[in-house]
Amino acid sequence: MKIVHQEQAIHIVGIELRTTNQEAFETIPRHWQRFGEEGVLARIPGKLSDEVYAVYTNFENAGRNNEGLYSLIIGARVPPGSPLPKGLAPAVAPAGPRAVFPVEKGRVDLVGAAWQAIWARHDLKKTYLADYERYGADGTIDIFIGIAREPLPA
């Protein structure tokens, strides 16, 4: 894990799923399948790259925890103010400090385990506003967690 300061808000457009942690292992894989089958990445005008973002946002208990309903929006980064194509939803990951957790390159099968390890950590003051996974075209995978400040000392 490393701490970075995301200088600007990141704007994403993609398909939206409302789910809970209790349903996630069933609903999220189907959502990813839909993303691929519908060719969503190709339908996003003005995308800044072919990187795929999976943004967890619109938490029922925003600012407190990730219990209850939340949205998962899978899509691409776009410039602020980009048009919103029919059937797609926007997400914004605000600027600020983030804890970044790399996942082994090309190992999407390890993302779920990485999230479980992140949830088990108590040294981070998570913001529960917008966390995201970034999938690089080169196979890199990083999970970005919004935090209120530097980690607490061990």
PDB file of C-alpha atoms in Angstrom:
ATOM      1  CA  MET A   1       0.000   0.000   0.000  1.00  0.00           C
ATOM      2  CA  LYS A   2       1.073   3.542  -0.680  1.00  0.00           C
ATOM      3  CA  ILE A   3      -0.604   6.881   0.007  1.00  0.00           C
ATOM      4  CA  VAL A   4      -1.126   9.316  -2.874  1.00  0.00           C
ATOM      5  CA  HIS A   5      -2.893  12.633  -3.137  1.00  0.00           C
ATOM      6  CA  GLN A   6      -5.331  12.623  -6.040  1.00  0.00           C
ATOM      7  CA  GLU A   7      -5.040  16.225  -7.191  1.00  0.00           C
ATOM      8  CA  GLN A   8      -8.298  16.417  -9.159  1.00  0.00           C
ATOM      9  CA  ALA A   9     -11.675  14.746  -9.155  1.00  0.00           C
ATOM     10  CA  ILE A  10     -11.947  11.833 -11.570  1.00  0.00           C
ATOM     11  CA  HIS A  11     -15.100  11.690 -13.699  1.00  0.00           C
ATOM     12  CA  ILE A  12     -16.325   8.299 -14.903  1.00  0.00           C
ATOM     13  CA  VAL A  13     -19.196   7.291 -17.181  1.00  0.00           C
ATOM     14  CA  GLY A  14     -20.396   3.698 -17.276  1.00  0.00           C
ATOM     15  CA  ILE A  15     -23.107   1.214 -16.373  1.00  0.00           C
ATOM     16  CA  GLU A  16     -24.536   1.269 -12.863  1.00  0.00           C
ATOM     17  CA  LEU A  17     -25.448  -1.514 -10.452  1.00  0.00           C
ATOM     18  CA  ARG A  18     -27.087  -0.939  -7.053  1.00  0.00           C
ATOM     19  CA  THR A  19     -26.054  -3.713  -4.685  1.00  0.00           C
ATOM     20  CA  THR A  20     -24.963  -4.561  -1.131  1.00  0.00           C
ATOM     21  CA  ASN A  21     -21.975  -6.426   0.266  1.00  0.00           C
ATOM     22  CA  GLN A  22     -24.268  -9.363   1.021  1.00  0.00           C
ATOM     23  CA  GLU A  23     -25.232  -9.635  -2.673  1.00  0.00           C
ATOM     24  CA  ALA A  24     -21.914  -8.543  -4.192  1.00  0.00           C
ATOM     25  CA  PHE A  25     -20.377 -11.950  -4.917  1.00  0.00           C
ATOM     26  CA  GLU A  26     -23.451 -12.749  -7.006  1.00  0.00           C
ATOM     27  CA  THR A  27     -24.337  -9.379  -8.567  1.00  0.00           C
ATOM     28  CA  ILE A  28     -20.902  -7.904  -9.336  1.00  0.00           C
ATOM     29  CA  PRO A  29     -19.641 -10.734 -11.608  1.00  0.00           C
ATOM     30  CA  ARG A  30     -22.871 -10.468 -13.630  1.00  0.00           C
ATOM     31  CA  HIS A  31     -22.381  -6.708 -13.873  1.00  0.00           C
ATOM     32  CA  TRP A  32     -18.850  -7.207 -15.249  1.00  0.00           C
ATOM     33  CA  GLN A  33     -20.234  -9.739 -17.712  1.00  0.00           C
ATOM     34  CA  ARG A  34     -22.810  -7.191 -18.881  1.00  0.00           C
ATOM     35  CA  PHE A  35     -20.052  -4.570 -19.281  1.00  0.00           C
ATOM     36  CA  GLY A  36     -18.192  -6.872 -21.656  1.00  0.00           C
ATOM     37  CA  GLU A  37     -21.170  -8.278 -23.534  1.00  0.00           C
ATOM     38  CA  GLU A  38     -22.675  -4.854 -24.224  1.00  0.00           C
ATOM     39  CA  GLY A  39     -19.373  -3.352 -25.352  1.00  0.00           C
ATOM     40  CA  VAL A  40     -19.804  -0.494 -22.898  1.00  0.00           C
ATOM     41  CA  LEU A  41     -16.233   0.820 -23.196  1.00  0.00           C
ATOM     42  CA  ALA A  42     -16.712   1.390 -26.934  1.00  0.00           C
ATOM     43  CA  ARG A  43     -19.980   3.286 -26.282  1.00  0.00           C
ATOM     44  CA  ILE A  44     -18.401   5.981 -24.104  1.00  0.00           C
ATOM     45  CA  PRO A  45     -17.697   9.078 -26.223  1.00  0.00           C
ATOM     46  CA  GLY A  46     -14.682  11.218 -25.388  1.00  0.00           C
ATOM     47  CA  LYS A  47     -13.105   8.714 -23.000  1.00  0.00           C
ATOM     48  CA  LEU A  48      -9.610   9.736 -21.964  1.00  0.00           C
ATOM     49  CA  SER A  49      -8.103   6.244 -22.340  1.00  0.00           C
ATOM     50  CA  ASP A  50      -8.966   2.567 -22.589  1.00  0.00           C
ATOM     51  CA  GLU A  51      -8.404   2.110 -18.855  1.00  0.00           C
ATOM     52  CA  VAL A  52     -11.457   0.655 -17.154  1.00  0.00           C
ATOM     53  CA  TYR A  53     -12.659   2.065 -13.840  1.00  0.00           C
ATOM     54  CA  ALA A  54     -14.984   0.343 -11.374  1.00  0.00           C
ATOM     55  CA  VAL A  55     -16.238   3.026  -8.981  1.00  0.00           C
ATOM     56  CA  TYR A  56     -18.024   2.210  -5.722  1.00  0.00           C
ATOM     57  CA  THR A  57     -20.110   5.240  -4.760  1.00  0.00           C
ATOM     58  CA  ASN A  58     -23.526   6.533  -3.705  1.00  0.00           C
ATOM     59  CA  PHE A  59     -23.220   4.686  -0.394  1.00  0.00           C
ATOM     60  CA  GLU A  60     -26.400   4.484   1.648  1.00  0.00           C
ATOM     61  CA  ASN A  61     -24.254   5.432   4.657  1.00  0.00           C
ATOM     62  CA  ALA A  62     -21.899   7.792   2.828  1.00  0.00           C
ATOM     63  CA  GLY A  63     -19.096   9.039   5.029  1.00  0.00           C
ATOM     64  CA  ARG A  64     -19.738   6.355   7.677  1.00  0.00           C
ATOM     65  CA  ASN A  65     -19.471   2.837   6.229  1.00  0.00           C
ATOM     66  CA  ASN A  66     -20.111   0.606   3.233  1.00  0.00           C
ATOM     67  CA  GLU A  67     -23.073  -1.186   4.771  1.00  0.00           C
ATOM     68  CA  GLY A  68     -26.373  -0.982   2.934  1.00  0.00           C
ATOM     69  CA  LEU A  69     -26.870  -0.158  -0.714  1.00  0.00           C
ATOM     70  CA  TYR A  70     -24.173   1.372  -2.905  1.00  0.00           C
ATOM     71  CA  SER A  71     -23.560   1.820  -6.619  1.00  0.00           C
ATOM     72  CA  LEU A  72     -20.889   0.157  -8.720  1.00  0.00           C
ATOM     73  CA  ILE A  73     -20.312   2.050 -11.946  1.00  0.00           C
ATOM     74  CA  ILE A  74     -18.022   0.318 -14.439  1.00  0.00           C
ATOM     75  CA  GLY A  75     -16.800   2.514 -17.260  1.00  0.00           C
ATOM     76  CA  ALA A  76     -14.119   4.923 -18.411  1.00  0.00           C
ATOM     77  CA  ARG A  77     -12.667   8.241 -17.366  1.00  0.00           C
ATOM     78  CA  VAL A  78     -14.068  11.251 -19.226  1.00  0.00           C
ATOM     79  CA  PRO A  79     -13.480  15.014 -19.063  1.00  0.00           C
ATOM     80  CA  PRO A  80     -15.691  16.914 -16.590  1.00  0.00           C
ATOM     81  CA  GLY A  81     -18.985  17.975 -18.150  1.00  0.00           C
ATOM     82  CA  SER A  82     -18.941  15.238 -20.800  1.00  0.00           C
ATOM     83  CA  PRO A  83     -22.298  14.292 -22.300  1.00  0.00           C
ATOM     84  CA  LEU A  84     -24.019  11.358 -20.658  1.00  0.00           C
ATOM     85  CA  PRO A  85     -25.092   8.754 -23.233  1.00  0.00           C
ATOM     86  CA  LYS A  86     -28.502   7.152 -22.738  1.00  0.00           C
ATOM     87  CA  GLY A  87     -28.358   4.166 -20.405  1.00  0.00           C
ATOM     88  CA  LEU A  88     -25.083   5.195 -18.752  1.00  0.00           C
ATOM     89  CA  ALA A  89     -24.476   6.779 -15.357  1.00  0.00           C
ATOM     90  CA  PRO A  90     -21.873   9.233 -14.034  1.00  0.00           C
ATOM     91  CA  ALA A  91     -19.567   8.851 -11.044  1.00  0.00           C
ATOM     92  CA  VAL A  92     -17.084  11.254  -9.488  1.00  0.00           C
ATOM     93  CA  ALA A  93     -14.144  10.234  -7.308  1.00  0.00           C
ATOM     94  CA  PRO A  94     -13.293  13.451  -5.440  1.00  0.00           C
ATOM     95  CA  ALA A  95      -9.789  14.807  -5.068  1.00  0.00           C
ATOM     96  CA  GLY A  96      -7.966  13.981  -1.857  1.00  0.00           C
ATOM     97  CA  PRO A  97      -5.738  11.429  -0.192  1.00  0.00           C
ATOM     98  CA  ARG A  98      -6.060   7.793  -1.252  1.00  0.00           C
ATOM     99  CA  ALA A  99      -4.540   4.550  -0.128  1.00  0.00           C
ATOM    100  CA  VAL A 100      -3.521   2.574  -3.210  1.00  0.00           C
ATOM    101  CA  PHE A 101      -3.420  -1.204  -3.136  1.00  0.00           C
ATOM    102  CA  PRO A 102      -1.864  -2.922  -6.153  1.00  0.00           C
ATOM    103  CA  VAL A 103      -3.212  -6.294  -7.274  1.00  0.00           C
ATOM    104  CA  GLU A 104      -0.931  -8.690  -9.111  1.00  0.00           C
ATOM    105  CA  LYS A 105      -0.800  -7.729 -12.801  1.00  0.00           C
ATOM    106  CA  GLY A 106      -3.480  -9.441 -14.862  1.00  0.00           C
ATOM    107  CA  ARG A 107      -4.969 -11.274 -11.852  1.00  0.00           C
ATOM    108  CA  VAL A 108      -8.560 -10.052 -11.777  1.00  0.00           C
ATOM    109  CA  ASP A 109      -9.315 -13.214  -9.807  1.00  0.00           C
ATOM    110  CA  LEU A 110      -7.422 -11.690  -6.844  1.00  0.00           C
ATOM    111  CA  VAL A 111      -9.431  -8.438  -6.664  1.00  0.00           C
ATOM    112  CA  GLY A 112     -12.078  -9.861  -4.308  1.00  0.00           C
ATOM    113  CA  ALA A 113      -9.433 -11.106  -1.877  1.00  0.00           C
ATOM    114  CA  ALA A 114      -7.714  -7.710  -2.018  1.00  0.00           C
ATOM    115  CA  TRP A 115     -10.990  -6.015  -1.035  1.00  0.00           C
ATOM    116  CA  GLN A 116     -11.428  -8.407   1.887  1.00  0.00           C
ATOM    117  CA  ALA A 117      -7.941  -7.515   3.120  1.00  0.00           C
ATOM    118  CA  ILE A 118      -8.723  -3.799   2.762  1.00  0.00           C
ATOM    119  CA  TRP A 119     -11.992  -4.128   4.715  1.00  0.00           C
ATOM    120  CA  ALA A 120     -10.100  -5.909   7.505  1.00  0.00           C
ATOM    121  CA  ARG A 121      -7.739  -2.958   7.980  1.00  0.00           C
ATOM    122  CA  HIS A 122      -8.491  -0.631  10.871  1.00  0.00           C
ATOM    123  CA  ASP A 123      -5.533   1.730  10.408  1.00  0.00           C
ATOM    124  CA  LEU A 124      -7.205   3.720   7.608  1.00  0.00           C
ATOM    125  CA  LYS A 125      -9.867   6.377   8.132  1.00  0.00           C
ATOM    126  CA  LYS A 126     -11.924   5.510   5.044  1.00  0.00           C
ATOM    127  CA  THR A 127     -14.197   8.215   3.639  1.00  0.00           C
ATOM    128  CA  TYR A 128     -16.825   5.909   2.049  1.00  0.00           C
ATOM    129  CA  LEU A 129     -17.561   8.410  -0.722  1.00  0.00           C
ATOM    130  CA  ALA A 130     -16.014   6.920  -3.878  1.00  0.00           C
ATOM    131  CA  ASP A 131     -13.461   4.129  -4.016  1.00  0.00           C
ATOM    132  CA  TYR A 132     -12.350   2.618  -7.287  1.00  0.00           C
ATOM    133  CA  GLU A 133     -10.469  -0.073  -9.122  1.00  0.00           C
ATOM    134  CA  ARG A 134      -8.387   0.983 -12.116  1.00  0.00           C
ATOM    135  CA  TYR A 135      -7.605  -1.618 -14.783  1.00  0.00           C
ATOM    136  CA  GLY A 136      -4.767  -0.524 -17.057  1.00  0.00           C
ATOM    137  CA  ALA A 137      -4.529  -1.613 -20.677  1.00  0.00           C
ATOM    138  CA  ASP A 138      -1.202  -3.246 -19.724  1.00  0.00           C
ATOM    139  CA  GLY A 139      -2.879  -5.516 -17.147  1.00  0.00           C
ATOM    140  CA  THR A 140      -2.077  -3.441 -14.061  1.00  0.00           C
ATOM    141  CA  ILE A 141      -4.770  -3.348 -11.396  1.00  0.00           C
ATOM    142  CA  ASP A 142      -4.905  -0.850  -8.537  1.00  0.00           C
ATOM    143  CA  ILE A 143      -7.542  -0.250  -5.871  1.00  0.00           C
ATOM    144  CA  PHE A 144      -7.857   3.353  -4.666  1.00  0.00           C
ATOM    145  CA  ILE A 145      -9.485   3.954  -1.272  1.00  0.00           C
ATOM    146  CA  GLY A 146     -10.490   7.454  -0.206  1.00  0.00           C
ATOM    147  CA  ILE A 147      -9.041   8.268   3.198  1.00  0.00           C
ATOM    148  CA  ALA A 148      -9.482  11.217   5.524  1.00  0.00           C
ATOM    149  CA  ARG A 149      -5.822  11.368   6.562  1.00  0.00           C
ATOM    150  CA  GLU A 150      -2.608   9.410   6.774  1.00  0.00           C
ATOM    151  CA  PRO A 151      -2.865   5.899   8.291  1.00  0.00           C
ATOM    152  CA  LEU A 152      -2.746   5.649  12.050  1.00  0.00           C
ATOM    153  CA  PRO A 153       0.560   4.459  13.548  1.00  0.00           C
ATOM    154  CA  ALA A 154       0.768   0.702  14.035  1.00  0.00           C
TER     155      ALA A 154
END
